[in-house]
């Protein structure tokens, strides 16, 4: 019996092979592949070549260099080190007593979709009409004139991922932006950064929909909802794969009907869109890891991850980042088991620890949030240094959102997104003194008249930032 | 007759219980003596900071401050070289003890739809809440517990607590009255802040009339007042200037109008919020109105378009007395991070410390607390660095002279999971 069973599929396989061979002789049919949409029009601002010298440099790769230089040329980091061999005639900025870090990256922001002033007409982050709204894109709702972008820039933030909210199991696509003033969203859109798909565990979806007496009403319903969606997504992907395969084989067929919701999920299964999963509790994160395994996708990051410390080893093994607050807790039951050492404990387990804001105020002080997380770990006996903590808001954040090949560290060839701090950034008194994006000065603490003012602020605050 | 007979023994039991609890109380209060050596003392007095100074705590009070103090028998010496000592901080705007989990309404006792100004939250304060130790080990030793807004423009009466884990922490109930103005007041007053102002004015005028004509009004009967009799009576201490009235206001003109109201009714006003306060700082200072604010809250709203990070510094320069808050209730201790940010934007360090100690003590009438000064109750915190710095930790906390264990639910969870042992073993790590 066993042998027979083995033989039959083998026969089928060979037949199929024959057929394929015959068909490949046909000329492939040309079909239209979906072109990128809402494409980035970001252009770096004009920049000069310059060298920052005598600085304490935190590279974002885990190194601290004292009395070091950073050479920026053509908007890129040219070299970093004690001696960089830059020509004499370029501008030299003496940063004695100052610190230089990569630009801060926030992986969890709602600037533009939940902007200031905060009111109902501006609340564009949660499409609370269905538990699966994978078809909506945060970038379609970004209000570029949100004054929060400027405030975040003054806090050293050079890139940020704007996510939909967590009301839905699938909240929609997130977008990564350069924190640059722009009339259009496309003008801020980080070139070639992958899209995110926001997923949410736990209390929020079940509260929002359970309250309306519809699914999901429980965490069981949450998981059933994810699995149902992935089954549909796999079928949708198979339909399109079959269509393209047929075309390859010279068969002309009508394309399947596009479905924006399933298209987003399909792109996750293809590894093009990254999963950013709002999830607090340890056992729910473990369930989500198994859901991902069942359907063959990867989770980039668990956001909020209040209980990451309980499964820090599992997260590290599965190469999943944990994006965390330093100390928020207790606003929901799933945030009750918060510990101030959460970030440090993920770092201790050699995981990818990220400090995120989820707040228009917190994003202005991510250096302070990382500082608190570092101090908590050290009080318990670790010896975390500034060179380690900076990774939580730079390199690890870049890794979480898939742009670590372009930003997140001060390494030769990377975009020159960097901050000169007036002192050790892990102090409550530290301020970003100069912020550069692609080598262009975009914020200067010493000369507010040169800093960007949003349309909203114009006529409300004068260039010195005062009320008219 | 029968009732009387049964009433007697009950009374006796009650007396016995009181005696018992009093004796437990006094045992609990038998505080040890401590000598803190060679610290930087942030005194929150005109003396400012004292370097390499010693501080002696005896009988729950600060007994001596000086250089080279010597310990007598039984005094525990705390080597605080390189450390900083402050009075325990107070957050003057919390719901501590009224909220365990924000989104679980059965654990939230902060507001009511049944009462207005007469709502007194003190009976609802849960001193065994996990929020109390978590804040205590982070250097917060006192709090003003405020109600949240319910059915009225008046939220009700707040209390002053010390962060003990038993009812002895209730230091003063009915310590403050809270009302709303600005956007929140407007939405309650049918849509306009002008109506909210008129309604606040009316309530205070009615309270004044009632106070002068109490004999005319019988409790239990409904009169044509805008508030119930108990709600109006709860405003008497405000009119008598026995307790302050905190009113929320952010827009510059809202602040000016509320100051006008306080002049008319001669109550002790505290402005809460004051995001545009810097625009009218001179008027706030001239009216001697203190301000409760979180200096980190700088996102503009339509009632706070001019908010800015150096708003606190500008108000300080104009002579406004500041009280710094922040961190909500769960992290009420983070008022010190907000204070640190105020310093980064121009408030002097010593003033920022005062804004979390002696200023709220004075404004909310909390006696014998808020300074490192002889005779003050010993709320003393030793810090491993600058107390306003985000990388500093509280190391040693005294509340009313009592040494506090540096343990909270969060530290227990941390310790359980510090070494990961996998599914089965973790639950037995205590």
PDB file of C-alpha atoms in Angstrom, chain A residues 116-119 147-148 151 203 207 309-313 327-333 336-341 345 348-349 360-361 364-365 368-369 371-372 374-377 379-382 426-429 431 456 460-461 464-467, chain B residues 100-104 130-131 134 138 276 278-279 296-302 305-306 308-309 314 330-331 333-334 336-337 340-341 343-345 349 384 386 388-395 409-411 413-415 417-420 422 426:
ATOM      1  CA  UNK A 116      -2.537  68.378  16.985  1.00  0.00           C
ATOM      2  CA  UNK A 117      -4.907  70.019  17.592  1.00  0.00           C
ATOM      3  CA  UNK A 118      -6.554  66.784  18.574  1.00  0.00           C
ATOM      4  CA  UNK A 119     -10.244  66.647  17.788  1.00  0.00           C
ATOM      5  CA  UNK A 147       2.826  70.891  14.098  1.00  0.00           C
ATOM      6  CA  UNK A 148       3.879  67.712  15.865  1.00  0.00           C
ATOM      7  CA  UNK A 151       8.229  69.424  17.520  1.00  0.00           C
ATOM      8  CA  UNK A 203      -8.379  44.245  24.366  1.00  0.00           C
ATOM      9  CA  UNK A 207     -13.763  45.976  22.967  1.00  0.00           C
ATOM     10  CA  UNK A 309      10.481  40.510  29.354  1.00  0.00           C
ATOM     11  CA  UNK A 310       8.591  37.286  30.095  1.00  0.00           C
ATOM     12  CA  UNK A 311       9.454  35.798  26.701  1.00  0.00           C
ATOM     13  CA  UNK A 312      12.528  37.803  25.753  1.00  0.00           C
ATOM     14  CA  UNK A 313      14.322  34.566  24.835  1.00  0.00           C
ATOM     15  CA  UNK A 327       7.381  52.925  31.922  1.00  0.00           C
ATOM     16  CA  UNK A 328       3.763  53.287  30.768  1.00  0.00           C
ATOM     17  CA  UNK A 329       1.395  50.929  32.542  1.00  0.00           C
ATOM     18  CA  UNK A 330      -1.971  50.235  34.069  1.00  0.00           C
ATOM     19  CA  UNK A 331      -4.230  52.040  31.603  1.00  0.00           C
ATOM     20  CA  UNK A 332      -5.540  48.616  30.551  1.00  0.00           C
ATOM     21  CA  UNK A 333      -5.394  45.218  32.221  1.00  0.00           C
ATOM     22  CA  UNK A 336      -0.752  45.809  34.204  1.00  0.00           C
ATOM     23  CA  UNK A 337       2.419  43.679  34.299  1.00  0.00           C
ATOM     24  CA  UNK A 338       4.734  46.440  33.133  1.00  0.00           C
ATOM     25  CA  UNK A 339       8.237  46.568  34.583  1.00  0.00           C
ATOM     26  CA  UNK A 340      10.630  49.468  34.158  1.00  0.00           C
ATOM     27  CA  UNK A 341      13.360  46.971  33.188  1.00  0.00           C
ATOM     28  CA  UNK A 345      15.614  42.654  29.843  1.00  0.00           C
ATOM     29  CA  UNK A 348      19.886  41.270  28.119  1.00  0.00           C
ATOM     30  CA  UNK A 349      18.351  38.348  26.188  1.00  0.00           C
ATOM     31  CA  UNK A 360       3.131  63.353  20.237  1.00  0.00           C
ATOM     32  CA  UNK A 361       4.880  64.299  23.462  1.00  0.00           C
ATOM     33  CA  UNK A 364       9.966  64.690  21.393  1.00  0.00           C
ATOM     34  CA  UNK A 365      11.852  63.009  24.230  1.00  0.00           C
ATOM     35  CA  UNK A 368      14.791  60.517  27.805  1.00  0.00           C
ATOM     36  CA  UNK A 369      12.631  57.417  27.416  1.00  0.00           C
ATOM     37  CA  UNK A 371      17.605  56.947  29.326  1.00  0.00           C
ATOM     38  CA  UNK A 372      14.994  55.814  31.831  1.00  0.00           C
ATOM     39  CA  UNK A 374      18.815  52.189  30.595  1.00  0.00           C
ATOM     40  CA  UNK A 375      18.850  53.486  34.168  1.00  0.00           C
ATOM     41  CA  UNK A 376      16.304  50.886  35.266  1.00  0.00           C
ATOM     42  CA  UNK A 377      18.425  48.061  33.840  1.00  0.00           C
ATOM     43  CA  UNK A 379      19.923  49.776  38.825  1.00  0.00           C
ATOM     44  CA  UNK A 380      19.188  46.052  38.673  1.00  0.00           C
ATOM     45  CA  UNK A 381      22.824  45.291  37.931  1.00  0.00           C
ATOM     46  CA  UNK A 382      23.357  45.491  34.174  1.00  0.00           C
ATOM     47  CA  UNK A 426      20.645  60.557  27.999  1.00  0.00           C
ATOM     48  CA  UNK A 427      20.062  63.512  30.274  1.00  0.00           C
ATOM     49  CA  UNK A 428      16.819  65.323  30.986  1.00  0.00           C
ATOM     50  CA  UNK A 429      18.674  68.560  30.262  1.00  0.00           C
ATOM     51  CA  UNK A 431      18.654  69.226  23.738  1.00  0.00           C
ATOM     52  CA  UNK A 456      -1.073  75.689  10.834  1.00  0.00           C
ATOM     53  CA  UNK A 460      -0.531  81.783  15.250  1.00  0.00           C
ATOM     54  CA  UNK A 461       3.124  81.819  16.172  1.00  0.00           C
ATOM     55  CA  UNK A 464      10.404  83.201  17.005  1.00  0.00           C
ATOM     56  CA  UNK A 465       7.681  80.838  18.075  1.00  0.00           C
ATOM     57  CA  UNK A 466       5.706  83.457  19.950  1.00  0.00           C
ATOM     58  CA  UNK A 467       2.010  84.143  19.684  1.00  0.00           C
TER      59      UNK A 467
ATOM     60  CA  UNK B 100      -6.261  50.633  39.585  1.00  0.00           C
ATOM     61  CA  UNK B 101      -6.658  49.901  35.881  1.00  0.00           C
ATOM     62  CA  UNK B 102      -7.797  52.807  33.763  1.00  0.00           C
ATOM     63  CA  UNK B 103      -9.944  50.838  31.312  1.00  0.00           C
ATOM     64  CA  UNK B 104     -11.536  48.578  33.949  1.00  0.00           C
ATOM     65  CA  UNK B 130      -0.449  48.674  43.554  1.00  0.00           C
ATOM     66  CA  UNK B 131       0.032  52.231  42.374  1.00  0.00           C
ATOM     67  CA  UNK B 134       5.186  51.782  42.627  1.00  0.00           C
ATOM     68  CA  UNK B 138      10.276  56.111  42.939  1.00  0.00           C
ATOM     69  CA  UNK B 276      -1.164  79.773  27.581  1.00  0.00           C
ATOM     70  CA  UNK B 278       2.815  82.684  29.919  1.00  0.00           C
ATOM     71  CA  UNK B 279       0.834  85.121  27.755  1.00  0.00           C
ATOM     72  CA  UNK B 296       6.059  68.772  29.111  1.00  0.00           C
ATOM     73  CA  UNK B 297       2.546  69.079  27.705  1.00  0.00           C
ATOM     74  CA  UNK B 298       3.322  71.266  24.725  1.00  0.00           C
ATOM     75  CA  UNK B 299       1.022  69.979  21.977  1.00  0.00           C
ATOM     76  CA  UNK B 300      -1.159  72.820  20.747  1.00  0.00           C
ATOM     77  CA  UNK B 301      -4.920  72.540  20.938  1.00  0.00           C
ATOM     78  CA  UNK B 302      -7.457  75.159  19.985  1.00  0.00           C
ATOM     79  CA  UNK B 305      -2.351  77.349  20.535  1.00  0.00           C
ATOM     80  CA  UNK B 306       0.497  79.266  22.152  1.00  0.00           C
ATOM     81  CA  UNK B 308       5.462  76.165  24.598  1.00  0.00           C
ATOM     82  CA  UNK B 309       8.140  74.256  26.470  1.00  0.00           C
ATOM     83  CA  UNK B 314       8.303  82.525  31.509  1.00  0.00           C
ATOM     84  CA  UNK B 330       0.254  55.215  37.616  1.00  0.00           C
ATOM     85  CA  UNK B 331       3.502  57.122  37.153  1.00  0.00           C
ATOM     86  CA  UNK B 333       6.386  60.123  40.325  1.00  0.00           C
ATOM     87  CA  UNK B 334       7.259  61.263  36.800  1.00  0.00           C
ATOM     88  CA  UNK B 336      10.116  64.967  38.429  1.00  0.00           C
ATOM     89  CA  UNK B 337      10.819  64.294  34.735  1.00  0.00           C
ATOM     90  CA  UNK B 340      13.610  68.360  34.826  1.00  0.00           C
ATOM     91  CA  UNK B 341      12.326  69.414  31.410  1.00  0.00           C
ATOM     92  CA  UNK B 343      14.762  73.212  34.100  1.00  0.00           C
ATOM     93  CA  UNK B 344      16.087  72.389  30.629  1.00  0.00           C
ATOM     94  CA  UNK B 345      13.918  75.239  29.356  1.00  0.00           C
ATOM     95  CA  UNK B 349      16.748  73.756  39.548  1.00  0.00           C
ATOM     96  CA  UNK B 384      21.685  58.127  43.479  1.00  0.00           C
ATOM     97  CA  UNK B 386      20.444  64.576  40.522  1.00  0.00           C
ATOM     98  CA  UNK B 388      15.482  65.696  38.448  1.00  0.00           C
ATOM     99  CA  UNK B 389      17.608  63.553  36.135  1.00  0.00           C
ATOM    100  CA  UNK B 390      15.911  60.738  34.205  1.00  0.00           C
ATOM    101  CA  UNK B 391      18.798  58.370  34.937  1.00  0.00           C
ATOM    102  CA  UNK B 392      18.549  58.842  38.720  1.00  0.00           C
ATOM    103  CA  UNK B 393      16.791  56.421  41.024  1.00  0.00           C
ATOM    104  CA  UNK B 394      15.409  56.737  44.522  1.00  0.00           C
ATOM    105  CA  UNK B 395      17.438  54.499  46.847  1.00  0.00           C
ATOM    106  CA  UNK B 409       4.399  44.506  42.264  1.00  0.00           C
ATOM    107  CA  UNK B 410       6.544  45.561  39.316  1.00  0.00           C
ATOM    108  CA  UNK B 411       9.812  44.796  41.107  1.00  0.00           C
ATOM    109  CA  UNK B 413       7.578  40.631  38.469  1.00  0.00           C
ATOM    110  CA  UNK B 414      11.003  41.856  37.375  1.00  0.00           C
ATOM    111  CA  UNK B 415      12.741  39.629  39.889  1.00  0.00           C
ATOM    112  CA  UNK B 417      11.610  36.954  35.255  1.00  0.00           C
ATOM    113  CA  UNK B 418      15.149  38.293  35.588  1.00  0.00           C
ATOM    114  CA  UNK B 419      16.475  34.829  34.783  1.00  0.00           C
ATOM    115  CA  UNK B 420      14.245  33.142  32.222  1.00  0.00           C
ATOM    116  CA  UNK B 422      10.777  28.610  30.821  1.00  0.00           C
ATOM    117  CA  UNK B 426       8.840  30.575  36.430  1.00  0.00           C
TER     118      UNK B 426
END
